[in-house]
Coordinates of C-alpha atoms and ligand atoms in Angstrom, one line a residue:
M573 CA -40.2 87.4 49.3
N574 CA -43.9 87.8 48.6
K575 CA -44.5 91.5 48.9
I576 CA -43.6 94.7 47.0
R577 CA -42.6 97.8 49.0
V578 CA -42.9 101.1 47.2
I579 CA -41.9 104.6 48.5
G580 CA -44.1 106.9 46.5
G581 CA -43.9 110.5 45.3
R582 CA -41.0 110.3 42.7
P583 CA -41.7 111.2 39.0
L584 CA -40.6 108.3 36.8
T585 CA -38.1 109.3 34.1
G586 CA -36.2 107.2 31.5
K587 CA -36.7 104.4 29.0
V588 CA -38.4 101.0 29.2
R589 CA -38.2 98.3 26.6
I590 CA -41.6 96.5 26.3
S591 CA -41.7 92.7 26.4
G592 CA -43.6 90.3 24.1
A593 CA -47.4 90.2 24.7
K594 CA -48.6 87.7 27.3
N595 CA -51.9 87.1 25.5
A596 CA -50.2 86.5 22.2
A597 CA -47.4 84.3 23.5
L598 CA -49.9 82.1 25.4
V599 CA -52.1 81.4 22.4
V600 CA -49.2 81.0 20.0
I601 CA -47.6 78.4 22.3
A602 CA -51.0 76.7 22.5
A603 CA -51.3 76.8 18.7
S604 CA -47.9 75.1 18.3
V605 CA -49.7 71.8 19.3
L606 CA -51.1 71.9 15.8
A607 CA -47.7 71.8 14.2
R608 CA -45.7 68.8 13.0
G609 CA -42.0 69.6 13.5
E610 CA -40.3 72.3 15.5
S611 CA -41.9 75.7 16.2
I612 CA -39.5 78.5 17.3
I613 CA -41.3 81.4 19.0
E614 CA -39.4 84.6 19.6
N615 CA -40.1 87.6 21.9
V616 CA -41.7 85.4 24.5
P617 CA -41.9 87.0 28.0
H618 CA -40.6 85.1 31.0
I619 CA -43.8 85.3 33.0
R620 CA -45.5 82.8 35.3
D621 CA -48.4 82.0 32.9
V622 CA -46.0 81.3 30.1
E623 CA -43.8 79.0 32.3
I624 CA -46.9 77.1 33.5
L625 CA -48.3 76.6 29.9
L626 CA -44.9 75.3 28.8
D627 CA -44.8 73.0 31.8
I628 CA -48.3 71.7 30.9
L629 CA -47.0 70.9 27.3
R630 CA -43.9 69.1 28.7
G631 CA -46.2 67.1 31.0
L632 CA -48.2 66.0 27.9
G633 CA -45.1 64.8 26.2
A634 CA -44.0 67.8 24.2
E635 CA -40.4 69.2 24.2
A636 CA -40.4 72.9 25.2
N637 CA -37.0 74.6 25.7
W638 CA -35.8 78.1 26.0
L639 CA -33.1 78.7 23.3
T640 CA -32.3 82.2 24.5
D641 CA -33.9 84.4 27.2
D642 CA -36.9 85.2 25.0
T643 CA -37.0 82.4 22.4
V644 CA -38.7 79.0 22.9
S645 CA -38.5 75.9 20.8
I646 CA -41.5 73.6 20.9
R647 CA -41.8 70.1 19.4
V648 CA -45.2 68.3 19.8
P649 CA -45.1 64.5 18.8
D650 CA -48.1 62.7 17.3
N651 CA -48.5 60.7 20.5
I652 CA -49.0 63.8 22.6
N653 CA -51.3 63.2 25.6
H654 CA -54.6 64.9 25.0
R655 CA -55.6 65.3 28.6
T656 CA -54.4 68.4 30.5
P657 CA -53.5 67.9 34.2
Y658 CA -56.0 69.6 36.5
E659 CA -53.5 70.7 39.1
K660 CA -51.6 72.9 36.6
A661 CA -54.4 73.8 34.2
K662 CA -56.4 75.4 37.1
L663 CA -53.5 77.9 37.6
L664 CA -54.3 79.9 34.4
R665 CA -57.1 80.8 32.1
A666 CA -55.1 80.3 29.0
S667 CA -54.9 76.5 29.5
N668 CA -58.4 76.5 27.8
L669 CA -56.6 77.5 24.6
L670 CA -55.3 74.0 24.3
L671 CA -58.9 72.9 23.5
G672 CA -58.9 74.1 19.9
S673 CA -55.3 73.1 19.1
M674 CA -55.5 69.7 20.8
A675 CA -58.9 68.9 19.2
G676 CA -57.5 70.0 15.8
R677 CA -54.3 68.0 16.1
K678 CA -55.6 64.8 17.7
G679 CA -59.4 64.8 17.1
V680 CA -59.8 64.3 20.9
A681 CA -59.1 66.7 23.8
D682 CA -59.8 66.6 27.5
I683 CA -59.1 70.1 28.8
S684 CA -59.4 70.8 32.5
L685 CA -61.7 73.7 33.1
P686 CA -59.4 76.7 33.5
G687 CA -58.7 78.9 36.5
G688 CA -57.2 82.4 36.1
C689 CA -58.4 85.8 37.4
N690 CA -61.5 85.9 39.5
I691 CA -62.8 88.8 37.4
G692 CA -65.9 87.0 36.3
S693 CA -67.6 83.7 35.7
R694 CA -65.4 83.1 32.6
P695 CA -67.8 80.6 30.9
M696 CA -66.8 78.7 27.7
D697 CA -70.2 78.3 26.1
L698 CA -69.1 80.1 22.9
H699 CA -66.0 78.0 22.6
L700 CA -68.1 74.8 22.8
K701 CA -70.8 76.2 20.4
G702 CA -68.0 76.7 17.8
L703 CA -66.5 73.3 18.2
Q704 CA -69.9 71.6 18.1
L705 CA -70.7 73.4 14.9
L706 CA -67.4 72.2 13.4
G707 CA -68.5 68.6 14.2
F708 CA -66.9 67.9 17.5
E709 CA -69.0 66.3 20.2
T710 CA -68.3 68.1 23.4
R711 CA -69.3 67.4 27.0
L712 CA -68.4 68.7 30.5
E713 CA -67.4 65.8 32.8
H714 CA -65.8 65.9 36.2
G715 CA -64.3 69.4 35.6
F716 CA -63.0 68.6 32.2
I717 CA -64.2 69.7 28.8
K718 CA -64.1 66.7 26.5
A719 CA -64.1 67.1 22.7
R720 CA -64.4 64.1 20.3
A721 CA -64.3 64.5 16.5
G722 CA -67.4 63.4 14.7
T723 CA -67.9 64.3 11.0
L724 CA -65.9 67.4 10.8
H725 CA -66.7 70.2 8.3
G726 CA -66.3 74.0 8.1
R727 CA -69.4 76.0 9.2
D728 CA -70.7 79.5 9.6
I729 CA -70.3 80.4 13.3
Y730 CA -71.8 83.5 14.9
L731 CA -70.4 84.6 18.2
D732 CA -72.9 86.2 20.5
F733 CA -70.0 88.1 22.1
P734 CA -66.7 88.8 20.3
S735 CA -64.9 86.5 22.8
V736 CA -61.1 86.5 22.3
G737 CA -60.6 83.0 23.5
A738 CA -63.6 81.5 21.7
T739 CA -62.4 83.2 18.4
E740 CA -58.9 81.8 19.0
N741 CA -60.0 78.2 19.8
I742 CA -62.4 78.1 16.9
M743 CA -59.7 79.5 14.5
M744 CA -57.2 76.9 15.7
A745 CA -59.6 73.9 15.3
A746 CA -61.1 75.2 12.0
S747 CA -57.7 75.7 10.4
V748 CA -57.4 71.9 10.0
V749 CA -61.1 71.0 9.5
P750 CA -62.1 70.4 5.8
G751 CA -64.1 73.1 4.1
Q752 CA -64.7 76.8 4.8
T753 CA -65.5 78.2 8.3
I754 CA -66.7 81.7 8.7
I755 CA -66.6 83.3 12.2
E756 CA -68.9 86.3 12.5
N757 CA -68.8 88.9 15.2
A758 CA -65.2 87.6 15.8
A759 CA -62.8 89.3 18.3
K760 CA -60.5 91.8 16.6
E761 CA -57.8 92.0 19.2
P762 CA -54.1 92.3 17.9
E763 CA -53.4 89.0 19.7
V764 CA -56.0 87.3 17.5
V765 CA -54.3 88.7 14.4
D766 CA -50.9 87.6 15.7
L767 CA -52.3 84.0 16.1
A768 CA -53.6 84.1 12.5
N769 CA -50.2 85.2 11.3
F770 CA -48.6 82.3 13.1
L771 CA -51.1 79.8 11.8
N772 CA -50.9 81.1 8.2
A773 CA -47.1 80.9 8.3
M774 CA -47.6 77.2 9.4
G775 CA -49.7 76.7 6.2
A776 CA -53.2 77.6 7.4
R777 CA -55.5 79.7 5.1
I778 CA -57.1 82.4 7.4
R779 CA -58.3 85.7 6.1
G780 CA -60.0 88.7 7.7
T781 CA -58.5 88.7 11.2
G782 CA -58.8 92.2 12.7
T783 CA -62.3 92.5 11.3
D784 CA -65.7 91.1 12.4
V785 CA -65.6 88.3 9.9
I786 CA -62.8 85.7 9.7
K787 CA -62.7 83.2 6.9
I788 CA -60.8 79.9 7.3
E789 CA -60.2 77.2 4.6
G790 CA -59.2 74.0 6.4
V791 CA -55.9 72.4 5.3
P792 CA -54.7 68.8 6.1
E793 CA -51.7 69.6 8.3
L794 CA -49.6 72.5 9.6
K795 CA -45.8 72.7 10.0
G796 CA -43.8 74.2 12.7
I797 CA -42.2 77.6 11.8
R798 CA -40.4 80.5 13.4
H799 CA -42.6 83.4 14.7
A800 CA -42.0 86.6 16.7
V801 CA -44.8 87.6 19.1
I802 CA -46.1 91.2 19.1
P803 CA -45.2 93.6 21.9
D804 CA -47.5 93.7 24.9
R805 CA -50.0 96.5 24.5
I806 CA -51.2 96.2 28.0
E807 CA -47.7 96.5 29.4
V808 CA -47.3 99.6 27.2
G809 CA -50.5 101.0 28.7
T810 CA -49.4 100.2 32.2
F811 CA -46.1 102.1 31.8
M812 CA -47.7 105.0 30.0
T813 CA -50.1 105.3 32.9
A814 CA -47.2 105.1 35.4
A815 CA -45.6 108.1 33.7
A816 CA -48.9 110.0 33.9
I817 CA -49.7 109.2 37.5
T818 CA -46.2 110.2 38.7
R819 CA -46.1 113.3 36.5
G820 CA -42.9 111.8 35.0
Q821 CA -41.5 111.6 31.5
V822 CA -41.0 108.0 30.1
V823 CA -40.1 106.6 26.7
L824 CA -41.4 103.2 25.8
E825 CA -39.5 101.2 23.2
N826 CA -40.6 98.2 21.1
V827 CA -44.2 99.4 20.8
I828 CA -46.8 99.1 18.0
P829 CA -48.6 102.5 18.4
T830 CA -51.7 101.4 16.5
H831 CA -52.4 98.8 19.2
V832 CA -52.6 101.4 21.9
Q833 CA -54.6 104.2 20.3
P834 CA -57.6 104.0 22.7
I835 CA -55.2 104.2 25.7
I836 CA -53.3 107.2 24.1
A837 CA -56.6 109.0 23.4
K838 CA -57.7 108.6 27.0
L839 CA -54.4 109.6 28.4
R840 CA -54.4 112.8 26.3
E841 CA -57.9 113.5 27.5
S842 CA -56.7 113.2 31.1
G843 CA -54.0 115.9 30.4
A844 CA -50.9 113.8 29.6
K845 CA -48.7 114.6 26.6
V846 CA -48.2 111.6 24.3
R847 CA -45.8 111.6 21.4
E848 CA -45.5 108.6 18.9
K849 CA -42.1 108.2 17.3
G850 CA -41.9 105.0 15.1
D851 CA -41.9 102.0 17.5
C852 CA -41.5 104.3 20.5
I853 CA -44.0 106.3 22.6
E854 CA -43.1 109.2 24.9
V855 CA -45.5 110.1 27.7
I856 CA -45.1 113.3 29.8
G857 CA -47.4 113.4 32.8
A858 CA -49.3 116.7 33.5
S859 CA -49.3 118.4 36.9
R860 CA -53.1 118.5 36.7
I861 CA -54.8 115.1 36.0
I862 CA -58.2 115.8 34.4
A863 CA -61.2 113.5 35.1
V864 CA -62.4 111.5 32.1
D865 CA -65.2 109.0 31.6
L866 CA -64.3 105.5 30.5
K867 CA -66.2 102.6 28.9
T868 CA -64.3 99.3 28.4
M869 CA -65.2 97.6 25.1
P870 CA -63.8 94.8 23.0
Y871 CA -61.0 96.0 20.7
P872 CA -60.6 98.6 19.2
G873 CA -62.5 100.1 22.2
F874 CA -60.7 100.9 25.5
P875 CA -59.3 97.6 26.8
T876 CA -60.8 96.1 30.0
D877 CA -57.2 95.0 30.9
M878 CA -56.4 98.7 31.4
Q879 CA -59.5 99.6 33.5
S880 CA -57.9 99.1 36.9
Q881 CA -54.8 101.0 36.0
F882 CA -56.9 104.0 34.9
M883 CA -59.0 103.8 38.1
A884 CA -55.8 104.4 40.0
L885 CA -54.9 107.4 37.7
L886 CA -58.4 108.9 37.9
S887 CA -58.3 108.6 41.7
L888 CA -55.9 111.6 41.6
A889 CA -57.8 113.6 38.9
E890 CA -59.5 117.0 39.4
G891 CA -63.2 116.2 39.1
T892 CA -65.3 113.1 39.0
S893 CA -64.8 110.2 36.5
V894 CA -67.4 107.5 35.6
I895 CA -66.0 104.1 34.6
V896 CA -68.2 101.5 33.0
E897 CA -66.9 97.9 32.8
N898 CA -68.7 96.3 29.8
V899 CA -66.6 93.1 29.4
F900 CA -66.3 91.4 32.8
E901 CA -68.8 91.3 35.6
N902 CA -66.4 91.5 38.6
R903 CA -63.5 93.8 37.7
F904 CA -63.7 96.6 40.2
Q905 CA -62.0 94.7 43.1
V906 CA -59.1 97.1 43.2
A907 CA -61.5 99.9 44.2
D908 CA -61.6 98.7 47.9
E909 CA -57.8 98.7 48.0
L910 CA -57.5 102.1 46.4
K911 CA -60.0 103.4 49.0
R912 CA -57.6 102.2 51.7
M913 CA -55.1 104.6 50.2
G914 CA -57.6 107.5 50.4
A915 CA -59.3 107.2 47.0
K916 CA -63.0 108.1 46.8
I917 CA -64.7 105.5 44.7
K918 CA -68.4 104.3 44.6
V919 CA -69.1 101.0 42.8
E920 CA -72.6 100.2 41.7
G921 CA -72.8 97.1 39.4
H922 CA -70.9 97.7 36.2
T923 CA -70.2 101.4 37.1
A924 CA -67.6 103.0 39.3
V925 CA -67.8 106.7 40.1
V926 CA -64.3 108.0 41.0
K927 CA -64.2 111.4 42.8
G928 CA -60.6 112.6 42.4
V929 CA -58.6 113.5 45.6
P930 CA -55.5 115.6 45.9
R931 CA -53.3 112.8 47.2
L932 CA -53.2 109.1 48.0
Y933 CA -51.4 107.7 51.1
G934 CA -49.2 104.7 51.3
T935 CA -50.5 101.7 53.3
C936 CA -50.8 97.9 53.2
V937 CA -52.9 96.6 50.3
K938 CA -53.3 93.3 48.5
A939 CA -53.5 92.4 44.8
S940 CA -56.7 90.5 43.9
D941 CA -55.9 89.8 40.3
L942 CA -53.2 90.6 37.7
R943 CA -54.3 94.1 36.5
A944 CA -55.6 95.1 40.0
G945 CA -52.1 94.4 41.2
A946 CA -50.6 96.5 38.5
A947 CA -53.0 99.3 39.4
L948 CA -51.8 99.2 43.0
V949 CA -48.2 99.5 41.9
L950 CA -49.2 102.7 40.0
A951 CA -51.1 104.1 43.0
A952 CA -48.2 103.3 45.3
L953 CA -45.8 105.1 43.0
A954 CA -47.9 108.3 43.3
A955 CA -48.9 108.0 46.9
E956 CA -47.2 109.8 49.8
G957 CA -45.2 107.5 52.0
E958 CA -44.7 103.7 51.9
T959 CA -47.0 101.1 50.5
E960 CA -46.7 97.3 50.9
I961 CA -48.5 95.2 48.3
S962 CA -49.2 91.5 49.1
Q963 CA -50.5 88.6 46.9
I964 CA -48.0 89.8 44.3
H965 CA -47.9 86.4 42.5
H966 CA -50.9 87.8 40.6
I967 CA -48.7 90.5 39.2
F968 CA -45.8 88.3 38.1
R969 CA -48.3 86.2 36.1
G970 CA -48.3 88.9 33.4
Y971 CA -45.4 91.4 33.9
E972 CA -41.8 90.4 33.0
N973 CA -39.0 92.0 35.0
L974 CA -41.5 94.3 36.7
V975 CA -39.2 95.4 39.6
E976 CA -36.2 95.9 37.3
K977 CA -38.2 97.9 34.8
F978 CA -39.7 100.3 37.3
T979 CA -36.5 100.8 39.3
S980 CA -34.6 101.5 36.0
I981 CA -36.9 104.6 35.6
G982 CA -36.5 105.8 39.1
A983 CA -39.1 104.0 41.1
D984 CA -38.2 103.3 44.8
L985 CA -39.7 99.8 44.6
Q986 CA -38.3 96.5 46.0
L987 CA -39.3 92.9 46.8
I988 CA -39.5 92.2 50.5
Ligands
EPZ1326 C1 -58.7 87.2 27.0 O1 -59.5 86.5 28.0 C2 -57.5 87.7 27.8 N1 -56.7 86.5 28.2 C3 -57.9 88.6 28.9 O2 -56.7 89.1 29.5 C4 -58.7 89.8 28.4 O3 -59.2 90.5 29.5 C5 -59.9 89.3 27.6 O4 -59.5 88.4 26.6 C6 -60.7 90.4 27.0 O5 -59.9 91.1 26.2 C7 -56.0 85.9 27.4 O6 -55.9 86.2 26.2 C8 -55.2 84.7 27.9 P1 -63.2 86.7 26.5 P2 -60.8 85.6 27.5 O7 -63.5 85.4 26.1 O8 -60.5 85.0 26.1 C9 -67.6 86.3 28.0 C10 -55.3 89.7 31.3 O9 -55.4 90.5 32.2 N2 -67.6 85.0 27.4 O10 -63.0 87.8 25.4 O11 -61.2 84.7 28.6 C11 -66.7 86.4 29.3 O12 -67.5 85.9 30.4 C12 -56.5 88.8 30.9 O13 -54.3 89.6 30.6 C13 -68.7 84.2 27.4 O14 -69.8 84.7 27.8 O15 -61.9 86.8 27.3 C14 -66.4 87.8 29.4 O16 -67.4 88.5 30.1 C15 -57.6 89.0 31.8 N3 -68.7 83.0 26.9 C16 -66.3 88.3 27.9 O17 -66.9 87.2 27.2 C17 -67.5 82.4 26.4 O18 -67.6 81.3 25.9 C18 -64.9 88.4 27.4 O19 -64.3 87.2 27.5 C19 -66.4 83.2 26.4 C20 -66.4 84.4 27.0

């Protein structure tokens, strides 16, 4: 079964429990390479990217076992192989997060250049700049990034862009490099903070995550510990938008509201009612969706990972919305598929102008990347008639139990 069929037009109602964050689980799993002894990681989502990363670790000689349906035990021996296999590493971007932890643990790392979504060129120049400043020699050779420890010492590192991955790789390597490292213009995403919490519990000395400046005092070694991953703020945003686009009423459980403030603000601007109640959020969709302008920015700005989902919502707004994608250079691919459903969208460079239409129509569409796929599910839930979405492997990279969760709140959605 490699398609999702949706019969649209039904308001979603009910409760959904949010899973652990893909982009926190992946980097915490990568960081476990730094630990001597067992790491036990809780609230890990059973998604394709997590399964692939665990498989890569097993292939390198680590033990990685599911203890329960959301808890993983990982043991990484001293003789772990430092070279990731190309055929698996190319399947996901997050394989590049093994660069910092492997270099930190072994002093050497050969990391196959990552694959992942085709949403942009995805360079790693900032990752390499950081490692070089710490004293690693790095070179690109036959599709691999090779890092070799020279004279390692903490340094001041300025990031030209607050790259999430570069901040994470530098933090992991610097946590075991002697001396003080300061990362300036660091990424402030909650997943970066979660990684620092994991590393500090392992014995690292990291301060300032969640701000522009992160200070790291290197320590000789890190020990495995138990850690629970934060909830997935992008899954929260996706289901909140599903409630809004279907004019439904949905309660999301296991949420950290502060992580989704930019999404809540934009949903309210578009007319939806959003109520925060502890670790729950209730969204009540409005009959009239109001056009809003959107600019994606690094955290705490509006997240790029929610841009496609909002494009689907705004396709049904009264009025014209202007969306500016400031983080990736090729993240409007879902526009062509939404237009096949009747949306009126004009893309020019980093800007998409969305002229709202009264209704969308079900048809055959294909997912081009993870969040575009999620956006097509949302559009299909609101469209008149039947939609078939192909290339759905993209969607299962990042959403756990997607079909079960949507059908549990009334969606007529099934795998075919
Ligand atoms: C992480 O990707 C997430 N992935 C992405 O989520 C997310 O969209 C992105 O951060 C931004 O929030 C994981 O955490 C596994 P970046 P990452 O480095 O680290 C440029 C999803 O849908 N850049 O912050 O790769 C880059 O080209 C995925 O869950 C450089 O120029 O993102 C991009 O334009 C998609 N040089 C911008 O920075 C570098 O060395 C943001 O990239 C690194 C990045």
